[in-house]
Every structure is written in C-alpha cells, then in structure tokens.
Coordinates of C-alpha atoms and ligand atoms in Angstrom, one line a residue:
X1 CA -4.2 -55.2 -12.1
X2 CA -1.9 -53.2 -14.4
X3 CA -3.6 -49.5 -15.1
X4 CA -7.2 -48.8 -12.9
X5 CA -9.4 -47.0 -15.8
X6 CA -12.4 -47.4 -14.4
X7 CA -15.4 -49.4 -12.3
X8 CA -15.7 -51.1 -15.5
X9 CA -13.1 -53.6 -15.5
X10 CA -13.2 -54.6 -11.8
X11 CA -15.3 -57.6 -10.5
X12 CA -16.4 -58.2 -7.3
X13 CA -13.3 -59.9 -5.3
X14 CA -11.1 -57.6 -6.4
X15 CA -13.1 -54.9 -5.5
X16 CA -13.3 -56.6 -2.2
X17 CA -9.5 -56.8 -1.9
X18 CA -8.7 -53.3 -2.6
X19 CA -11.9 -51.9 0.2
X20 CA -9.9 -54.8 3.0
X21 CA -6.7 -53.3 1.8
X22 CA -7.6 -49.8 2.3
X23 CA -9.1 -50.7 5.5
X24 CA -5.9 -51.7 6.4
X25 CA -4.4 -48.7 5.9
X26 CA -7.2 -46.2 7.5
X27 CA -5.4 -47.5 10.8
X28 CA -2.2 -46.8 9.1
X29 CA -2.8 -43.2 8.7
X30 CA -4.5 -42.7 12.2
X31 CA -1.1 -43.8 13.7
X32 CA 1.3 -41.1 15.0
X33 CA 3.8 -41.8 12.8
X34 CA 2.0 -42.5 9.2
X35 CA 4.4 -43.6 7.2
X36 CA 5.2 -47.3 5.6
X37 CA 7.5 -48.5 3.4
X38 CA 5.9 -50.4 1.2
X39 CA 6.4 -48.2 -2.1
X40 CA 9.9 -47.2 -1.5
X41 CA 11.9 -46.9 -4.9
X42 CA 8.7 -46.2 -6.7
X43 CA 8.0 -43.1 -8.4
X44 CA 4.6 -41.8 -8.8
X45 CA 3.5 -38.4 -11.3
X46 CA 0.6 -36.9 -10.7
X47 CA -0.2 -35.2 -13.8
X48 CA -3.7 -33.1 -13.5
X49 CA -5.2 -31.1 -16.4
X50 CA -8.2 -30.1 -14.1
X51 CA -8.9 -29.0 -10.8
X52 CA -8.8 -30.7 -8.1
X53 CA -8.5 -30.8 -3.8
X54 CA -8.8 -34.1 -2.7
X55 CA -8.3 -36.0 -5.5
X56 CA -4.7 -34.6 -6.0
X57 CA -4.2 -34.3 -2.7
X58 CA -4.6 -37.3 -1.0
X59 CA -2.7 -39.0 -4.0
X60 CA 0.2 -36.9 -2.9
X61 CA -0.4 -37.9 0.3
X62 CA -1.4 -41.8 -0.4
X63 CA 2.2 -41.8 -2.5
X64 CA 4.3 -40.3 0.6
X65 CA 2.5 -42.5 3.4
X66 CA 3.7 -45.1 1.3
X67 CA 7.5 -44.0 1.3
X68 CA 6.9 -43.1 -3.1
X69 CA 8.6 -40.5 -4.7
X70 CA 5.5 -38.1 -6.1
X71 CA 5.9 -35.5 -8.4
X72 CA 3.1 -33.3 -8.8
X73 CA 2.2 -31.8 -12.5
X74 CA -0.4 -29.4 -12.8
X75 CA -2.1 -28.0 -16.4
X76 CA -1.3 -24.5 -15.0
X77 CA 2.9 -25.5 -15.5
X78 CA 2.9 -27.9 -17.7
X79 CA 4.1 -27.8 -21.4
X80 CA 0.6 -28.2 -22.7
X81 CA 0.3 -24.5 -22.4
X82 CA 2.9 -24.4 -25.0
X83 CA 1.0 -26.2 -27.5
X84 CA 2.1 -29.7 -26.6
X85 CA -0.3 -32.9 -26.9
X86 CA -1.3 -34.9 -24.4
X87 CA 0.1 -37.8 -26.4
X88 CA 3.9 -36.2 -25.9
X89 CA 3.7 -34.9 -22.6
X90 CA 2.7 -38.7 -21.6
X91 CA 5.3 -40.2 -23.2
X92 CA 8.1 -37.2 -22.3
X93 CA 7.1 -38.1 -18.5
X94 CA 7.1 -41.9 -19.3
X95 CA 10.9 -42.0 -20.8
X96 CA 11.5 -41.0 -16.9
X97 CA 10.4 -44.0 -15.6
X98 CA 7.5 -43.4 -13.4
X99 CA 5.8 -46.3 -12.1
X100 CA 2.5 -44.9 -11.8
X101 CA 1.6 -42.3 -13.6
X102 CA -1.9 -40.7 -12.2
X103 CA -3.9 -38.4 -14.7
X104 CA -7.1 -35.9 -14.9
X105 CA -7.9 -34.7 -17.7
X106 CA -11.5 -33.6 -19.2
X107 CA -10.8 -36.0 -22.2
X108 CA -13.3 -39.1 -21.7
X109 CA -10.8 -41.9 -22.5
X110 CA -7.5 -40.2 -22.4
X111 CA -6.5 -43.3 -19.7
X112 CA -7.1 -45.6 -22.3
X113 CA -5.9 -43.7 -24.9
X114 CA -2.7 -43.2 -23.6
X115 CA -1.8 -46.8 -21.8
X116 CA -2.1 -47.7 -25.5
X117 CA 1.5 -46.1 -26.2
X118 CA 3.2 -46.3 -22.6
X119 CA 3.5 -49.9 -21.9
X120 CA 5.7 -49.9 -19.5
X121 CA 3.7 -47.6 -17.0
X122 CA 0.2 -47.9 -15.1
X123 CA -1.7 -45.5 -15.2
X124 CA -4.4 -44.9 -13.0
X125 CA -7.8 -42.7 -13.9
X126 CA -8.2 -39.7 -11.4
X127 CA -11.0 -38.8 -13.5
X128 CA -11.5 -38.3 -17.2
X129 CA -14.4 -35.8 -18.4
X130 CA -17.9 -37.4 -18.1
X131 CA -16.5 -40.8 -18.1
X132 CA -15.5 -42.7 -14.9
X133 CA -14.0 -41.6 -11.5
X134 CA -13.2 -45.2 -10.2
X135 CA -11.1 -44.5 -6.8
X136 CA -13.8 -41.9 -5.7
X137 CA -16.2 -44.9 -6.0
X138 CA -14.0 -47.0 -4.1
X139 CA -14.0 -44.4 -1.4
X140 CA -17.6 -44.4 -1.0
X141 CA -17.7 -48.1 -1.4
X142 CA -15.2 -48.1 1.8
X143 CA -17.1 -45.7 3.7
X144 CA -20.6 -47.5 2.9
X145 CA -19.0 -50.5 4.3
X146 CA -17.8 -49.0 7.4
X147 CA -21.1 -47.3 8.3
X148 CA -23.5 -49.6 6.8
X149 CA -21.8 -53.1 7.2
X150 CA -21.5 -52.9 3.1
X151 CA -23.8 -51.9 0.2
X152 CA -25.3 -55.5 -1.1
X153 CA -29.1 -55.1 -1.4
X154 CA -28.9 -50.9 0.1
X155 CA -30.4 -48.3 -1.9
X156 CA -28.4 -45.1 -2.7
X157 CA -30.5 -42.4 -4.1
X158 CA -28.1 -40.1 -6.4
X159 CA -29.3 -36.4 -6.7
X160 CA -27.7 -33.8 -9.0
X161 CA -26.4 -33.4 -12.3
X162 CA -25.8 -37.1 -13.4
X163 CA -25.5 -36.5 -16.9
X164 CA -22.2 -35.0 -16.5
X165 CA -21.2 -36.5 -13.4
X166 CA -17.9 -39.2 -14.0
X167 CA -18.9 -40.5 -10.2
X168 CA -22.2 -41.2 -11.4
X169 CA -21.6 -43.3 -14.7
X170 CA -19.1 -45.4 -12.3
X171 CA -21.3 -45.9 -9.6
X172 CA -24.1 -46.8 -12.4
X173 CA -21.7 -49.5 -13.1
X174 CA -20.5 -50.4 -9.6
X175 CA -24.3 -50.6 -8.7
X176 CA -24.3 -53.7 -10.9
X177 CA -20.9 -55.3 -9.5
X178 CA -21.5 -55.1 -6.2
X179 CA -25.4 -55.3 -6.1
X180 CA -26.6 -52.4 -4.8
X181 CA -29.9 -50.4 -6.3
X182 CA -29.0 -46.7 -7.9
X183 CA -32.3 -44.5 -7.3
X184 CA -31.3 -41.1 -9.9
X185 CA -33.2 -37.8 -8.7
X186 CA -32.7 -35.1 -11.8
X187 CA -34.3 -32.6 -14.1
X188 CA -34.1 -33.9 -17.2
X189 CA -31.7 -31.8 -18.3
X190 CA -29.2 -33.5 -16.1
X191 CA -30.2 -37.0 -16.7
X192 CA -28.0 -38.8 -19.2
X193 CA -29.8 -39.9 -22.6
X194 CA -31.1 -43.4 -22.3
X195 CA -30.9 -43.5 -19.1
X196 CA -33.0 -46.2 -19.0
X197 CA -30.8 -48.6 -20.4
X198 CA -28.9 -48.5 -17.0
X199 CA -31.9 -50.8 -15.3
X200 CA -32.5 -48.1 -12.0
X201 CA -35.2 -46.3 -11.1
X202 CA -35.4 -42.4 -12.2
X203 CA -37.6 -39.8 -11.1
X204 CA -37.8 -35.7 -10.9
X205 CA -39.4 -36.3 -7.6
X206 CA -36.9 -35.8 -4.7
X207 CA -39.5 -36.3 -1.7
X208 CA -41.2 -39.3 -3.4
X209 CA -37.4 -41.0 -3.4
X210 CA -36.9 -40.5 -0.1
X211 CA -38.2 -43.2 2.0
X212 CA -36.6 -46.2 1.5
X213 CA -33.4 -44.6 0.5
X214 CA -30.5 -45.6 2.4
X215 CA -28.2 -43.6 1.1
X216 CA -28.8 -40.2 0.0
X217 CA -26.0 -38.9 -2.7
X218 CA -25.4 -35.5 -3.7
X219 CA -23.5 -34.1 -6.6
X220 CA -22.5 -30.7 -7.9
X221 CA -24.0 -29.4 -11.2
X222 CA -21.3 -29.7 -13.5
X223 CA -20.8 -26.0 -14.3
X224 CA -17.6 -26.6 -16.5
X225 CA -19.5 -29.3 -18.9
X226 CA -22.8 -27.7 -19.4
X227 CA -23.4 -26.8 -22.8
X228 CA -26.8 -24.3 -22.1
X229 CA -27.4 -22.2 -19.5
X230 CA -31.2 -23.5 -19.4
X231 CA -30.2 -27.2 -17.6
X232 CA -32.5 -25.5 -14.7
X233 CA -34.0 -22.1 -14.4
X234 CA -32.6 -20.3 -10.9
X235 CA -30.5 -21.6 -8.5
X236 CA -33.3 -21.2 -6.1
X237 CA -35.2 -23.1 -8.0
X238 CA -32.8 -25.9 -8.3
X239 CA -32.3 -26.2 -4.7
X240 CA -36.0 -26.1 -3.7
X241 CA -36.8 -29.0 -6.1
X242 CA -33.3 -30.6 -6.0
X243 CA -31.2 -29.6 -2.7
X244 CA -31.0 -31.3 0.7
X245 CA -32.2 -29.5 3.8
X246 CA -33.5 -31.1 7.1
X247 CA -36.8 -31.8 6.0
X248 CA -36.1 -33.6 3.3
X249 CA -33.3 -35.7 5.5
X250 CA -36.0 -36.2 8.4
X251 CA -38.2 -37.7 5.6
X252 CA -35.7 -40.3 4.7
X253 CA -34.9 -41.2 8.5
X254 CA -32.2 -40.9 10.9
X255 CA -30.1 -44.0 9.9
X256 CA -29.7 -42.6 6.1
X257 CA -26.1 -41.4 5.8
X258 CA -25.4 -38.6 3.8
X259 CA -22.8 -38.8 1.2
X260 CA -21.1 -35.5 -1.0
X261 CA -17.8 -36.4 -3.6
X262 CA -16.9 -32.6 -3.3
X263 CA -16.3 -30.2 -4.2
X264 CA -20.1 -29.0 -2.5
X265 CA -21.8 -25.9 -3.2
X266 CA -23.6 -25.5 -0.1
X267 CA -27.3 -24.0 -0.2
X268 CA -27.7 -25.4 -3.8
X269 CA -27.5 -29.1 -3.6
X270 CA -26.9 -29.4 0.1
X271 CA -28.1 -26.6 2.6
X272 CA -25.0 -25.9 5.2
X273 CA -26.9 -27.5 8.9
X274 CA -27.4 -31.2 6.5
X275 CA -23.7 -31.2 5.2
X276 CA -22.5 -30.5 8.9
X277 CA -24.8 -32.4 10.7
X278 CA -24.6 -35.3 12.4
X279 CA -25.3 -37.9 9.1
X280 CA -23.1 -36.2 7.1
X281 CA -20.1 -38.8 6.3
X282 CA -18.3 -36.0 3.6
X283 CA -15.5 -35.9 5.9
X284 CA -14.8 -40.0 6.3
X285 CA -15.2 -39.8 2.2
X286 CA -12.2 -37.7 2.4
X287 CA -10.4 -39.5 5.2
X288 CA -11.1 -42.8 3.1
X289 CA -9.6 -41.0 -0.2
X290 CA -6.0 -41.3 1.4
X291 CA -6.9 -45.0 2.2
X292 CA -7.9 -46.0 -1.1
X293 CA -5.7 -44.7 -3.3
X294 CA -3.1 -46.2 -0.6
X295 CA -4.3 -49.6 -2.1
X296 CA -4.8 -48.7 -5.4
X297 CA -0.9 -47.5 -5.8
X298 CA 0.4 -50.2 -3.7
X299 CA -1.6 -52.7 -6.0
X300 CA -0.6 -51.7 -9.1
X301 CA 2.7 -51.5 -7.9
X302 CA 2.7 -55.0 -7.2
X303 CA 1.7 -55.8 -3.6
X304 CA -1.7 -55.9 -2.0
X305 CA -1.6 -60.1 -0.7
Ligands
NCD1 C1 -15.7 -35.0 -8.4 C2 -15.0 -34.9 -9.7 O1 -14.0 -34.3 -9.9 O2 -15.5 -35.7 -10.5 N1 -14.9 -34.6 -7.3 C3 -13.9 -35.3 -6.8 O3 -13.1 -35.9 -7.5 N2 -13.9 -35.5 -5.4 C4 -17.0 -34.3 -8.4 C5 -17.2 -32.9 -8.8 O4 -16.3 -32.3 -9.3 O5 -18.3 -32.4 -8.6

C-alpha cells in the first residue's frame, strides 16, 4: 500500500489486515502507558483545509501513540489564505520530507491529484469533498466486527443526506468488498443521481426499513455542500420523517447497533435519549478512529506483518 485514497482500491484481505491490525492496537491505547515505537523517525503532516474533531484528532493522536513526529496544518494558518494553490503548498510541505502527508480538503480528488506530483510521499485521504472518507469506513468496519462478529451478509440501513455524504459513497463501495447489503433511507433530494446503479435497496420510507436492519446509520445533512435551501422543508419535518427516536429504534429491535460518523446534530437526525442510549456505539467509532488510523500510518509506513 503506498497512498490510501479511498475504499476503492482496497480488496478484501487487505481490508482484513488493517481491521486485525487495528485490533491490535485498541489494546495498545487502553494500556497505561500508550505509547509504541513503531513509527519513530517518521514524520507525519496533517494538513486540513476543512473542519474537523476526530478526524484530525485522533491522527494526531494515532501519529504520537506511534512515537511519529506530527505536524498539524490547518486552512485557518496556512499559506492558502495568501493566494497559494493547493498544488504548491503540497509540494512546499513535501521538499521537507514528510512520510505521510494526511489531507482534507473539499476538492473531490485532490488525493489523487496531488500524489500525481509528490512521489516520494503517501498520502492518505482524511476526506475529500463528496468523494470517499476511507479510514472512517474502516472504523466502522472495526467496530461492526467487534459488536457484530463482522458485517458479511448484515444489513446496514444508511439514513441522511447520502448525496453529499463522502462516508456514504465509500461504504456504497465497501458494501460490495466486503459483502454486506447498504439499505439508503433519503428524500430525494439527498439521494445521489443514479442511485440505482449502486445495486442497494432505496426508499423514502424510514419505518418500512426498519425491521431487518442490523445496523441503523445516521448521517448529518451536509449543510456546507448543499446547493438549495429546499433539499427538505423544516427541520421538523426532516426529523419526523428522517430522524431516529426510540420508537423507531424499538421497531428495529434491541440487538441493532446504532452507528453516527459525527459530527451529530442531535434532535434532527438522531433525538438525544437514542444517541446516548444503550445501542448507541458513537463513542467505540471514535475510540476505534485512534486504532485505525494507527494501522493505516504504520502500513503505509512500511510495517503492519
Ligand atoms: C464526516 C466527514 O467529515 O465526512 N465526519 C467525520 O469525518 N467523522 C461526516 C460529517 O461531516 O458529517
């Protein structure tokens, strides 16, 4: 493996070594001391052009666990606001000799784009626009696995704003990978075009998806990359039709676990008592973040056996 771009270019077994690997290092981090070697000498830039908590975070923290030097760049401080391309600021930060250079940036493609003209450093997608959001996959990958013995043959019904959501264009792809079935719950303003061509089932029916569903997935609407203001008429609205409260939870049965990439906006696609409650894994997601991109650095760095 020498950049991770997306879901895309990962099969199975390697999918498979980086969840073991990452299961390795969830005991790692639950240790008192949490810290390993394994990437001393490496130097690792976080450079983020959006927002982020956990993403950004728990590569700092997956970088440090791991004995890295990190550097953390942020849009907010970075030359960009002084008119510089993307292009330049990549390779100004690669003539410094990062390893791994980790980016965000709203840009579907910039990964791609900019491995093209760094060769000598991997690169790893922390999410690029509406495109592909690989390690947050892993994540829930790892935290399906550890609550549901694995996803093979499970359901997980996806609610929200798919059309704009990067997690959900690399779960529609890891659904095929790693054989699970993708049930999408959306207006149809937040359904992607041609959806169909995925192979899942659709529906604007949230109760009618329930039973059956295994997994029940929430995502944020996409505020930032909405081009109307119509995608759904009140926020009320939205979460009456669309959100998650205890009924609709009941419905589905007590073994479904509950699963939220964050940032949530509680009491529009999650009510607060669902998101706390007791089949609510939003917090191992997180926990599991650290974890993954543990293996995902130390991979592409050149371990991982
Ligand atoms: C997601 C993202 O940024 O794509 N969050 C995350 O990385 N944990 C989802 C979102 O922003 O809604």
């Amino acid at each position: 493996m020498k950049h991770l771009f997306g879901m895309a270019e990962l099969e199975r077994p390697q999918i498979e070594r980086l969840l073991a690997l990452a299961e390795s290092f969830v005991e790692l981090s639950r240790r008192p001391l949490r810290k390993a070697p394994t990437l001393r000498g490496k130097t690792i830039i976080n450079l983020f052009f959006e927002n982020s908590t956990r993403t950004r975070t728990s590569f700092e923290i997956a970088g440090k666990r791991l004995s890295a030097d990190v550097i953390n760049i942020s849009a907010a401080t970075s030359a960009t606001k002084k008119g510089e391309s993307l292009l330049d600021t990549g390779q100004t930060l690669a003539a410094m000799q990062p390893h791994v250079l980790v980016i965000r940036h709203g840009i579907a493609g910039c990964c791609q784009f900019l491995a093209d003209y760094l060769p000598q450093t991997a690169i790893v997608n922390a999410g690029d626009g509406a495109h592909e959001h690989p390690t947050q996959v892993l994540t829930d990958l790892l935290t399906l696995r550890q609550h549901l013995g694995g996803v093979a043959g499970k359901t997980i019904t996806m609610v929200g704003d798919i059309a704009h959501s990067r997690v959900a264009r690399s779960h529609l792809i890891a659904a095929n990978t790693m054989g699970y079935r993708l049930r999408l719950v959306a207006p149809k303003t937040l359904l992607p075009r041609e959806v169909e061509r995925y192979g899942c089932e659709v529906t604007h029916d949230f109760d009618a998806a329930l039973a059956g569903s295994d997994v029940l997935y929430m995502l944020r609407v996409q505020q930032e990359r909405l081009t109307s203001n119509f995608a759904f008429p009140s926020v009320r609205e939205y979460h009456e039709a669309y959100g998650l409260n205890r009924r609709r939870l009941a419905m589905a049965g007590s073994d479904c676990v509950v699963l939220h990439p964050g940032p949530m906006n509680r009491g529009v696609e999650i009510a607060t008592d669902v998101a706390d409650g007791s089949q609510s894994r939003i917090l191992d997601q997180v926990e599991n973040g650290v974890a993954v991109r543990m293996a995902v650095l130390t991979t592409l760095c050149g371990g991982g056996d």
